PDB file of C-alpha atoms in Angstrom:
ATOM      1  CA  UNK A   1      61.798-150.300 -43.504  1.00  0.00           C
ATOM      2  CA  UNK A   2      65.451-150.367 -42.488  1.00  0.00           C
ATOM      3  CA  UNK A   3      66.638-152.671 -39.650  1.00  0.00           C
ATOM      4  CA  UNK A   4      67.307-149.798 -37.249  1.00  0.00           C
ATOM      5  CA  UNK A   5      63.732-148.527 -37.525  1.00  0.00           C
ATOM      6  CA  UNK A   6      62.416-152.039 -36.971  1.00  0.00           C
ATOM      7  CA  UNK A   7      64.490-152.410 -33.796  1.00  0.00           C
ATOM      8  CA  UNK A   8      63.445-148.971 -32.524  1.00  0.00           C
ATOM      9  CA  UNK A   9      59.783-149.793 -33.228  1.00  0.00           C
ATOM     10  CA  UNK A  10      60.099-153.078 -31.346  1.00  0.00           C
ATOM     11  CA  UNK A  11      61.790-151.379 -28.374  1.00  0.00           C
ATOM     12  CA  UNK A  12      59.095-148.689 -28.261  1.00  0.00           C
ATOM     13  CA  UNK A  13      56.358-151.328 -28.452  1.00  0.00           C
ATOM     14  CA  UNK A  14      57.969-153.404 -25.707  1.00  0.00           C
ATOM     15  CA  UNK A  15      58.370-150.361 -23.466  1.00  0.00           C
ATOM     16  CA  UNK A  16      54.702-149.434 -23.999  1.00  0.00           C
ATOM     17  CA  UNK A  17      53.611-152.980 -23.226  1.00  0.00           C
ATOM     18  CA  UNK A  18      55.675-153.064 -20.038  1.00  0.00           C
ATOM     19  CA  UNK A  19      54.354-149.696 -18.875  1.00  0.00           C
ATOM     20  CA  UNK A  20      50.734-150.606 -19.606  1.00  0.00           C
ATOM     21  CA  UNK A  21      51.167-154.026 -18.034  1.00  0.00           C
ATOM     22  CA  UNK A  22      52.527-152.443 -14.878  1.00  0.00           C
ATOM     23  CA  UNK A  23      49.496-150.162 -14.501  1.00  0.00           C
ATOM     24  CA  UNK A  24      47.272-151.475 -11.764  1.00  0.00           C
ATOM     25  CA  UNK A  25      49.326-154.600 -11.131  1.00  0.00           C
ATOM     26  CA  UNK A  26      50.660-153.554  -7.737  1.00  0.00           C
ATOM     27  CA  UNK A  27      48.596-154.522  -4.717  1.00  0.00           C
ATOM     28  CA  UNK A  28      50.012-151.565  -2.758  1.00  0.00           C
ATOM     29  CA  UNK A  29      52.121-153.681  -0.418  1.00  0.00           C
ATOM     30  CA  UNK A  30      55.398-153.529  -2.304  1.00  0.00           C
ATOM     31  CA  UNK A  31      54.895-157.065  -3.572  1.00  0.00           C
ATOM     32  CA  UNK A  32      53.901-158.353  -7.000  1.00  0.00           C
ATOM     33  CA  UNK A  33      50.291-159.496  -7.582  1.00  0.00           C
ATOM     34  CA  UNK A  34      51.399-161.771 -10.424  1.00  0.00           C
ATOM     35  CA  UNK A  35      53.896-163.705  -8.296  1.00  0.00           C
ATOM     36  CA  UNK A  36      52.974-167.324  -7.547  1.00  0.00           C
ATOM     37  CA  UNK A  37      51.614-167.860  -4.034  1.00  0.00           C
ATOM     38  CA  UNK A  38      54.404-170.314  -3.224  1.00  0.00           C
ATOM     39  CA  UNK A  39      57.171-167.743  -3.677  1.00  0.00           C
ATOM     40  CA  UNK A  40      57.937-164.628  -1.653  1.00  0.00           C
ATOM     41  CA  UNK A  41      58.552-161.748  -4.110  1.00  0.00           C
ATOM     42  CA  UNK A  42      60.131-159.635  -1.370  1.00  0.00           C
ATOM     43  CA  UNK A  43      63.126-161.959  -1.094  1.00  0.00           C
ATOM     44  CA  UNK A  44      66.227-160.617  -2.762  1.00  0.00           C
ATOM     45  CA  UNK A  45      67.940-162.846  -5.292  1.00  0.00           C
ATOM     46  CA  UNK A  46      71.520-162.540  -6.530  1.00  0.00           C
ATOM     47  CA  UNK A  47      72.128-161.075  -9.975  1.00  0.00           C
ATOM     48  CA  UNK A  48      73.667-163.526 -12.443  1.00  0.00           C
ATOM     49  CA  UNK A  49      77.321-163.087 -13.284  1.00  0.00           C
ATOM     50  CA  UNK A  50      77.814-161.335 -16.608  1.00  0.00           C
ATOM     51  CA  UNK A  51      79.363-162.994 -19.627  1.00  0.00           C
ATOM     52  CA  UNK A  52      83.088-162.385 -20.045  1.00  0.00           C
ATOM     53  CA  UNK A  53      82.505-159.903 -22.852  1.00  0.00           C
ATOM     54  CA  UNK A  54      79.723-157.356 -22.794  1.00  0.00           C
ATOM     55  CA  UNK A  55      80.624-155.011 -25.618  1.00  0.00           C
ATOM     56  CA  UNK A  56      77.680-153.232 -27.129  1.00  0.00           C
ATOM     57  CA  UNK A  57      75.431-153.545 -24.075  1.00  0.00           C
ATOM     58  CA  UNK A  58      73.154-150.577 -23.617  1.00  0.00           C
ATOM     59  CA  UNK A  59      70.233-149.469 -21.483  1.00  0.00           C
ATOM     60  CA  UNK A  60      66.695-148.748 -22.459  1.00  0.00           C
ATOM     61  CA  UNK A  61      64.988-146.075 -20.434  1.00  0.00           C
ATOM     62  CA  UNK A  62      61.364-146.082 -19.422  1.00  0.00           C
ATOM     63  CA  UNK A  63      59.839-143.872 -16.798  1.00  0.00           C
ATOM     64  CA  UNK A  64      57.558-144.168 -13.855  1.00  0.00           C
ATOM     65  CA  UNK A  65      54.529-146.228 -12.840  1.00  0.00           C
ATOM     66  CA  UNK A  66      56.801-149.103 -11.859  1.00  0.00           C
ATOM     67  CA  UNK A  67      58.053-149.385 -15.480  1.00  0.00           C
ATOM     68  CA  UNK A  68      61.540-148.419 -14.400  1.00  0.00           C
ATOM     69  CA  UNK A  69      64.740-147.743 -16.222  1.00  0.00           C
ATOM     70  CA  UNK A  70      66.912-150.644 -17.340  1.00  0.00           C
ATOM     71  CA  UNK A  71      70.637-150.802 -16.623  1.00  0.00           C
ATOM     72  CA  UNK A  72      73.412-153.213 -17.550  1.00  0.00           C
ATOM     73  CA  UNK A  73      76.204-151.913 -15.300  1.00  0.00           C
ATOM     74  CA  UNK A  74      76.888-150.207 -11.981  1.00  0.00           C
ATOM     75  CA  UNK A  75      80.022-148.237 -11.186  1.00  0.00           C
ATOM     76  CA  UNK A  76      81.413-146.495  -8.109  1.00  0.00           C
ATOM     77  CA  UNK A  77      82.272-142.868  -8.902  1.00  0.00           C
ATOM     78  CA  UNK A  78      83.673-140.116  -6.698  1.00  0.00           C
ATOM     79  CA  UNK A  79      81.202-137.230  -6.343  1.00  0.00           C
ATOM     80  CA  UNK A  80      82.253-133.880  -4.949  1.00  0.00           C
ATOM     81  CA  UNK A  81      81.365-133.766  -1.236  1.00  0.00           C
ATOM     82  CA  UNK A  82      79.705-137.206  -1.217  1.00  0.00           C
ATOM     83  CA  UNK A  83      82.585-139.643  -1.579  1.00  0.00           C
ATOM     84  CA  UNK A  84      81.993-142.665  -3.819  1.00  0.00           C
ATOM     85  CA  UNK A  85      78.437-143.197  -5.040  1.00  0.00           C
ATOM     86  CA  UNK A  86      76.992-145.804  -7.381  1.00  0.00           C
ATOM     87  CA  UNK A  87      75.974-144.869 -10.931  1.00  0.00           C
ATOM     88  CA  UNK A  88      74.348-146.805 -13.759  1.00  0.00           C
ATOM     89  CA  UNK A  89      75.838-147.538 -17.187  1.00  0.00           C
ATOM     90  CA  UNK A  90      74.904-143.996 -18.312  1.00  0.00           C
ATOM     91  CA  UNK A  91      76.648-142.354 -15.343  1.00  0.00           C
ATOM     92  CA  UNK A  92      73.339-141.469 -13.656  1.00  0.00           C
ATOM     93  CA  UNK A  93      73.388-141.504  -9.843  1.00  0.00           C
ATOM     94  CA  UNK A  94      71.493-144.311  -8.104  1.00  0.00           C
ATOM     95  CA  UNK A  95      69.561-143.717  -4.882  1.00  0.00           C
ATOM     96  CA  UNK A  96      68.115-145.644  -1.935  1.00  0.00           C
ATOM     97  CA  UNK A  97      64.908-144.798  -0.039  1.00  0.00           C
ATOM     98  CA  UNK A  98      64.863-144.891   3.770  1.00  0.00           C
ATOM     99  CA  UNK A  99      61.285-146.260   3.815  1.00  0.00           C
ATOM    100  CA  UNK A 100      62.324-149.345   1.797  1.00  0.00           C
ATOM    101  CA  UNK A 101      63.637-152.392   3.639  1.00  0.00           C
ATOM    102  CA  UNK A 102      66.938-154.181   2.952  1.00  0.00           C
ATOM    103  CA  UNK A 103      66.389-157.507   4.752  1.00  0.00           C
ATOM    104  CA  UNK A 104      64.430-158.961   3.165  1.00  0.00           C
ATOM    105  CA  UNK A 105      64.416-156.504   0.271  1.00  0.00           C
ATOM    106  CA  UNK A 106      61.109-154.659   0.012  1.00  0.00           C
ATOM    107  CA  UNK A 107      60.204-151.576  -2.014  1.00  0.00           C
ATOM    108  CA  UNK A 108      57.652-149.048  -0.779  1.00  0.00           C
ATOM    109  CA  UNK A 109      57.920-146.375  -3.501  1.00  0.00           C
ATOM    110  CA  UNK A 110      54.939-147.007  -5.778  1.00  0.00           C
ATOM    111  CA  UNK A 111      52.411-145.168  -7.930  1.00  0.00           C
ATOM    112  CA  UNK A 112      53.130-141.431  -8.145  1.00  0.00           C
ATOM    113  CA  UNK A 113      56.415-141.938  -6.276  1.00  0.00           C
ATOM    114  CA  UNK A 114      57.798-143.878  -9.262  1.00  0.00           C
ATOM    115  CA  UNK A 115      57.176-140.910 -11.541  1.00  0.00           C
ATOM    116  CA  UNK A 116      59.898-139.028  -9.628  1.00  0.00           C
ATOM    117  CA  UNK A 117      61.993-141.934  -8.331  1.00  0.00           C
ATOM    118  CA  UNK A 118      62.363-144.409 -11.189  1.00  0.00           C
ATOM    119  CA  UNK A 119      63.043-148.040 -10.200  1.00  0.00           C
ATOM    120  CA  UNK A 120      66.258-149.478 -11.683  1.00  0.00           C
ATOM    121  CA  UNK A 121      65.314-152.643 -13.566  1.00  0.00           C
ATOM    122  CA  UNK A 122      67.712-155.387 -14.704  1.00  0.00           C
ATOM    123  CA  UNK A 123      67.275-158.177 -17.213  1.00  0.00           C
ATOM    124  CA  UNK A 124      69.939-160.710 -16.234  1.00  0.00           C
ATOM    125  CA  UNK A 125      73.563-159.784 -15.719  1.00  0.00           C
ATOM    126  CA  UNK A 126      75.033-156.534 -14.444  1.00  0.00           C
ATOM    127  CA  UNK A 127      78.644-155.500 -14.950  1.00  0.00           C
ATOM    128  CA  UNK A 128      80.354-153.871 -11.974  1.00  0.00           C
ATOM    129  CA  UNK A 129      83.273-151.547 -11.378  1.00  0.00           C
ATOM    130  CA  UNK A 130      84.087-150.627  -7.789  1.00  0.00           C
ATOM    131  CA  UNK A 131      80.935-152.362  -6.515  1.00  0.00           C
ATOM    132  CA  UNK A 132      81.130-155.833  -4.929  1.00  0.00           C
ATOM    133  CA  UNK A 133      79.035-158.240  -7.049  1.00  0.00           C
ATOM    134  CA  UNK A 134      78.039-160.233  -3.977  1.00  0.00           C
ATOM    135  CA  UNK A 135      76.131-157.167  -2.696  1.00  0.00           C
ATOM    136  CA  UNK A 136      73.917-157.017  -5.808  1.00  0.00           C
ATOM    137  CA  UNK A 137      70.548-158.720  -6.007  1.00  0.00           C
ATOM    138  CA  UNK A 138      67.001-158.156  -7.216  1.00  0.00           C
ATOM    139  CA  UNK A 139      63.515-157.839  -5.798  1.00  0.00           C
ATOM    140  CA  UNK A 140      60.390-158.570  -7.854  1.00  0.00           C
ATOM    141  CA  UNK A 141      58.416-155.518  -8.926  1.00  0.00           C
ATOM    142  CA  UNK A 142      55.315-155.759 -11.137  1.00  0.00           C
ATOM    143  CA  UNK A 143      56.722-158.724 -13.045  1.00  0.00           C
ATOM    144  CA  UNK A 144      60.168-157.131 -13.426  1.00  0.00           C
ATOM    145  CA  UNK A 145      63.404-157.377 -11.422  1.00  0.00           C
ATOM    146  CA  UNK A 146      64.447-154.235  -9.532  1.00  0.00           C
ATOM    147  CA  UNK A 147      68.169-154.074  -8.780  1.00  0.00           C
ATOM    148  CA  UNK A 148      69.202-154.047  -5.114  1.00  0.00           C
ATOM    149  CA  UNK A 149      72.503-153.188  -3.429  1.00  0.00           C
ATOM    150  CA  UNK A 150      73.066-154.664   0.042  1.00  0.00           C
ATOM    151  CA  UNK A 151      69.332-155.381  -0.040  1.00  0.00           C
ATOM    152  CA  UNK A 152      68.272-151.778  -0.778  1.00  0.00           C
ATOM    153  CA  UNK A 153      66.111-151.361  -3.931  1.00  0.00           C
ATOM    154  CA  UNK A 154      67.733-148.838  -6.309  1.00  0.00           C
ATOM    155  CA  UNK A 155      66.184-145.822  -8.057  1.00  0.00           C
ATOM    156  CA  UNK A 156      67.094-142.957 -10.395  1.00  0.00           C
ATOM    157  CA  UNK A 157      65.882-139.419  -9.683  1.00  0.00           C
ATOM    158  CA  UNK A 158      63.951-137.678 -12.470  1.00  0.00           C
ATOM    159  CA  UNK A 159      65.613-134.371 -11.474  1.00  0.00           C
ATOM    160  CA  UNK A 160      69.049-135.714 -12.464  1.00  0.00           C
ATOM    161  CA  UNK A 161      69.162-134.834 -16.150  1.00  0.00           C
ATOM    162  CA  UNK A 162      72.862-135.450 -16.822  1.00  0.00           C
ATOM    163  CA  UNK A 163      75.516-137.902 -15.706  1.00  0.00           C
ATOM    164  CA  UNK A 164      77.167-137.005 -12.406  1.00  0.00           C
ATOM    165  CA  UNK A 165      74.280-134.985 -10.981  1.00  0.00           C
ATOM    166  CA  UNK A 166      73.087-135.721  -7.424  1.00  0.00           C
ATOM    167  CA  UNK A 167      70.022-133.470  -7.237  1.00  0.00           C
ATOM    168  CA  UNK A 168      68.093-136.126  -5.301  1.00  0.00           C
ATOM    169  CA  UNK A 169      70.586-136.246  -2.423  1.00  0.00           C
ATOM    170  CA  UNK A 170      68.762-135.756   0.900  1.00  0.00           C
ATOM    171  CA  UNK A 171      65.346-135.105  -0.723  1.00  0.00           C
ATOM    172  CA  UNK A 172      62.610-135.150   1.913  1.00  0.00           C
ATOM    173  CA  UNK A 173      65.222-136.440   4.370  1.00  0.00           C
ATOM    174  CA  UNK A 174      64.602-139.949   2.946  1.00  0.00           C
ATOM    175  CA  UNK A 175      66.439-140.267  -0.386  1.00  0.00           C
ATOM    176  CA  UNK A 176      70.212-140.654  -0.601  1.00  0.00           C
ATOM    177  CA  UNK A 177      72.764-141.472  -3.266  1.00  0.00           C
ATOM    178  CA  UNK A 178      73.909-144.988  -2.437  1.00  0.00           C
ATOM    179  CA  UNK A 179      77.529-145.778  -1.599  1.00  0.00           C
ATOM    180  CA  UNK A 180      79.177-148.952  -3.012  1.00  0.00           C
ATOM    181  CA  UNK A 181      78.679-150.608   0.406  1.00  0.00           C
ATOM    182  CA  UNK A 182      74.913-150.021   0.296  1.00  0.00           C
ATOM    183  CA  UNK A 183      75.112-147.318   2.958  1.00  0.00           C
ATOM    184  CA  UNK A 184      73.876-143.760   2.446  1.00  0.00           C
ATOM    185  CA  UNK A 185      76.469-141.514   0.862  1.00  0.00           C
ATOM    186  CA  UNK A 186      77.709-138.563   2.895  1.00  0.00           C
ATOM    187  CA  UNK A 187      74.833-136.195   3.658  1.00  0.00           C
ATOM    188  CA  UNK A 188      76.546-133.064   2.361  1.00  0.00           C
ATOM    189  CA  UNK A 189      76.662-132.049  -1.254  1.00  0.00           C
TER     190      UNK A 189
END
């Protein structure tokens, strides 16, 4: 078996394990059942500073059921009619949910919601361009770390199928592309 196939098999196995492990692990309150009792999983923690070189970093995508999609970078990009919005390392628009809470960070999108609005998961460091690093953090989600901006948990919309799309903007009057400040982007678009 060549090395590339081995790596792809390992990534697929890891993604399956994470998705299966996430099934049934949420207690429905937006907090992590597996978190130790002494810690508060709803408290946002800063994201570690990235190493000085990050060439070759890439994202692995999983979908739904709290499995999330992994990103290594966030960038501010101008979107027609919306001003600057934040995108991931693949250029996909990131969103915030009005029912979530920024202080302390708490997610409320769970179960079927995460099949449409995919949590943005980070491993350690996140590169930034046009987004203030001090505004980034994480909130615990089913044993993973969901990226936050100004306290707001971040998501990708399943209806955005290509970089630069903002099909989730204003959905149900609760979902908005997030601006680099953490505020909702303009409501037109």
